[in-house]
Structure formats: C-alpha cells, structure tokens
Short mmCIF file of C-alpha atoms in Angstrom, two decimals:
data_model
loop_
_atom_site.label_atom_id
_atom_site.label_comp_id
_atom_site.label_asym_id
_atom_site.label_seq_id
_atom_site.Cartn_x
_atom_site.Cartn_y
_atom_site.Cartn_z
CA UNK I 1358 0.00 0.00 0.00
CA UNK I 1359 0.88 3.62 -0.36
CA UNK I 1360 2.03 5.77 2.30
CA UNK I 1361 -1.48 7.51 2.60
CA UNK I 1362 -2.87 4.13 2.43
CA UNK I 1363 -1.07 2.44 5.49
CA UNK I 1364 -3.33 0.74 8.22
CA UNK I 1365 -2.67 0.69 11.92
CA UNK I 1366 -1.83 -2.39 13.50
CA UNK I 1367 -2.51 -2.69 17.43
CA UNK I 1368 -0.41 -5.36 19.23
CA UNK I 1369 -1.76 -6.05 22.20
CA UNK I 1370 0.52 -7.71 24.40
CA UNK I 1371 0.28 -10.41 26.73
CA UNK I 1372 3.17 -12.03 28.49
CA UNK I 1373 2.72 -15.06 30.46
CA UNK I 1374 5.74 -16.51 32.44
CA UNK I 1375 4.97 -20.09 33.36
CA UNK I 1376 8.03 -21.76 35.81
CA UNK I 1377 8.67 -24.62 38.30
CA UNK I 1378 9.84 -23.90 41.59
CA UNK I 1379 11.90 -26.97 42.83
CA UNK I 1380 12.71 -25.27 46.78
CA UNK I 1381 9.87 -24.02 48.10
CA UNK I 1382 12.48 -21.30 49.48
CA UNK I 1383 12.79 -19.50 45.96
CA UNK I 1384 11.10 -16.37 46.04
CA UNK I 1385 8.37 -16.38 42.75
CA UNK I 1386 9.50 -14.25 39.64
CA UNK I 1387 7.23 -10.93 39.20
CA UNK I 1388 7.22 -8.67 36.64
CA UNK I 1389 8.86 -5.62 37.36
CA UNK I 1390 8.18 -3.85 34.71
CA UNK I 1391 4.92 -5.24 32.49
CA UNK I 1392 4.72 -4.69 28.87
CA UNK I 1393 2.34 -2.14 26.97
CA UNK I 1394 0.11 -2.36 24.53
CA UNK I 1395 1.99 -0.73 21.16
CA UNK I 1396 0.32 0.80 17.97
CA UNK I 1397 2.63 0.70 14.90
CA UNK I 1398 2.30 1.20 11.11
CA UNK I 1399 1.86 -1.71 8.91
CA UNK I 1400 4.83 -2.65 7.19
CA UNK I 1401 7.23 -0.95 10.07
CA UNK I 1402 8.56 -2.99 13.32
CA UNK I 1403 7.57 -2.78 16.96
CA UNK I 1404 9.53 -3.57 20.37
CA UNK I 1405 7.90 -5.23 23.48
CA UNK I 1406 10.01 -5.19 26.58
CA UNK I 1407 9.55 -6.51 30.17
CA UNK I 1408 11.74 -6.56 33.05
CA UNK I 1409 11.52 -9.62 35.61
CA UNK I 1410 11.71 -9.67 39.37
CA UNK I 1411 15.27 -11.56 38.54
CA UNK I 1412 16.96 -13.15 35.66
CA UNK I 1413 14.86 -16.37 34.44
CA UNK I 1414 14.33 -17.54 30.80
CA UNK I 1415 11.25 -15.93 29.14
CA UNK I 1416 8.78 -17.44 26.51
CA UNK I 1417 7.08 -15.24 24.00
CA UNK I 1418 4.31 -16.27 21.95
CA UNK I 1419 1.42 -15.59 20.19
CA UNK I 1420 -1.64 -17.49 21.23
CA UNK I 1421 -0.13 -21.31 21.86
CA UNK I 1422 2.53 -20.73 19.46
CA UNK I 1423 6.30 -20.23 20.63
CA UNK I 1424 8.06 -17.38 19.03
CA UNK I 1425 11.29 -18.94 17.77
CA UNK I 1426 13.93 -16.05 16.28
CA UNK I 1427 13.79 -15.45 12.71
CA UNK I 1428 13.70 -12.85 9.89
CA UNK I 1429 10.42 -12.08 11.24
CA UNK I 1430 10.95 -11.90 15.31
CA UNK I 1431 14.28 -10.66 16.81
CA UNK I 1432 14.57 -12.08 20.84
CA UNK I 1433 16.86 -10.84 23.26
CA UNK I 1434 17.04 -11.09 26.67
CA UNK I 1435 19.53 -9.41 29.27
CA UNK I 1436 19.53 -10.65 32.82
CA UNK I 1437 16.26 -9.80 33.84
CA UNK I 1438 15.30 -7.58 30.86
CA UNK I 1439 13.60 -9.50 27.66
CA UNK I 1440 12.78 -8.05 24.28
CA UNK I 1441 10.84 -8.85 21.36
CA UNK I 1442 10.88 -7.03 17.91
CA UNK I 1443 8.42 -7.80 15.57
CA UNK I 1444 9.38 -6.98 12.02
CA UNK I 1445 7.31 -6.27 8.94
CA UNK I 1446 3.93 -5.79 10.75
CA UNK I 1447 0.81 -6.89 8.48
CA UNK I 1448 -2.53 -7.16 10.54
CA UNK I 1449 -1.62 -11.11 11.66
CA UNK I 1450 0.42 -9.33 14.14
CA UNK I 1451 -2.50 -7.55 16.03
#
C-alpha cells in the first residue's frame, strides 16, 4: 500500500511466564516492569520489553505458538530484561 494508504496495527501484548519452583524457598519471579500495549504502522517494526523480578528464561508467543527467532521476530534477553521485535507488521500481528 501507499504511504497515505497504510493501516494501523494494534499489538496487544500479553506475556505469560509459566516456571517450576523446585525449593519451596525461591522467592516467585514478578514482573517488574509489564509490557504495553503498542500501535505501529503496517509494514514498520515494533519492540515489546519486560523486566523480571530476577533473571529467568522468558517465553514469547502468540496465542499457543512459541516465538522462535527469525527474519520475522528478533529475541533478546539481558539478565532480567527481555525483548521482542516484531518486524514487517501486516494485521496477523495484532
């Protein structure tokens, strides 16, 4: 589409962190910092971020299906701090 014929896309985001705690010592992981919902142009790429109570692998997907990296998602995660980029947003992506 043109630029004057771009649609919106809204991602809304959900994050759900699903663990095993072996000692019932361990203190639960929270999120710190909970993602937003993001509006972005279709066509152009969007950033979710969290940040976690403390460092602990983190899951993203879309419905029941696992986000694996690729040309299309781009996953990082620092310590406690987890990104996803979603590139190329067509309205799938809401």
């Amino acid at each position: 589409p043109s630029d004057s014929q771009q649609s919106s896309v809204h991602i809304d985001s959900v994050l759900i962190l699903s663990l095993l705690v072996l000692h019932p010592s361990a203190l639960p992981i929270l999120f710190q910092e909970e993602m937003l919902n993001k509006e972005a142009t279709e066509g152009e790429a969007v950033t979710l971020h969290c940040k976690l109570s403390k460092s602990a692998p983190v899951e993203w997907r879309k419905g029941n299906t696992v986000l694996k990296p690729s040309k299309k998602y781009k996953i990082e995660q620092e310590g406690p701090f987890a990104e996803l980029m979603i590139r190329d947003l067509d309205l799938a992506d809401a």
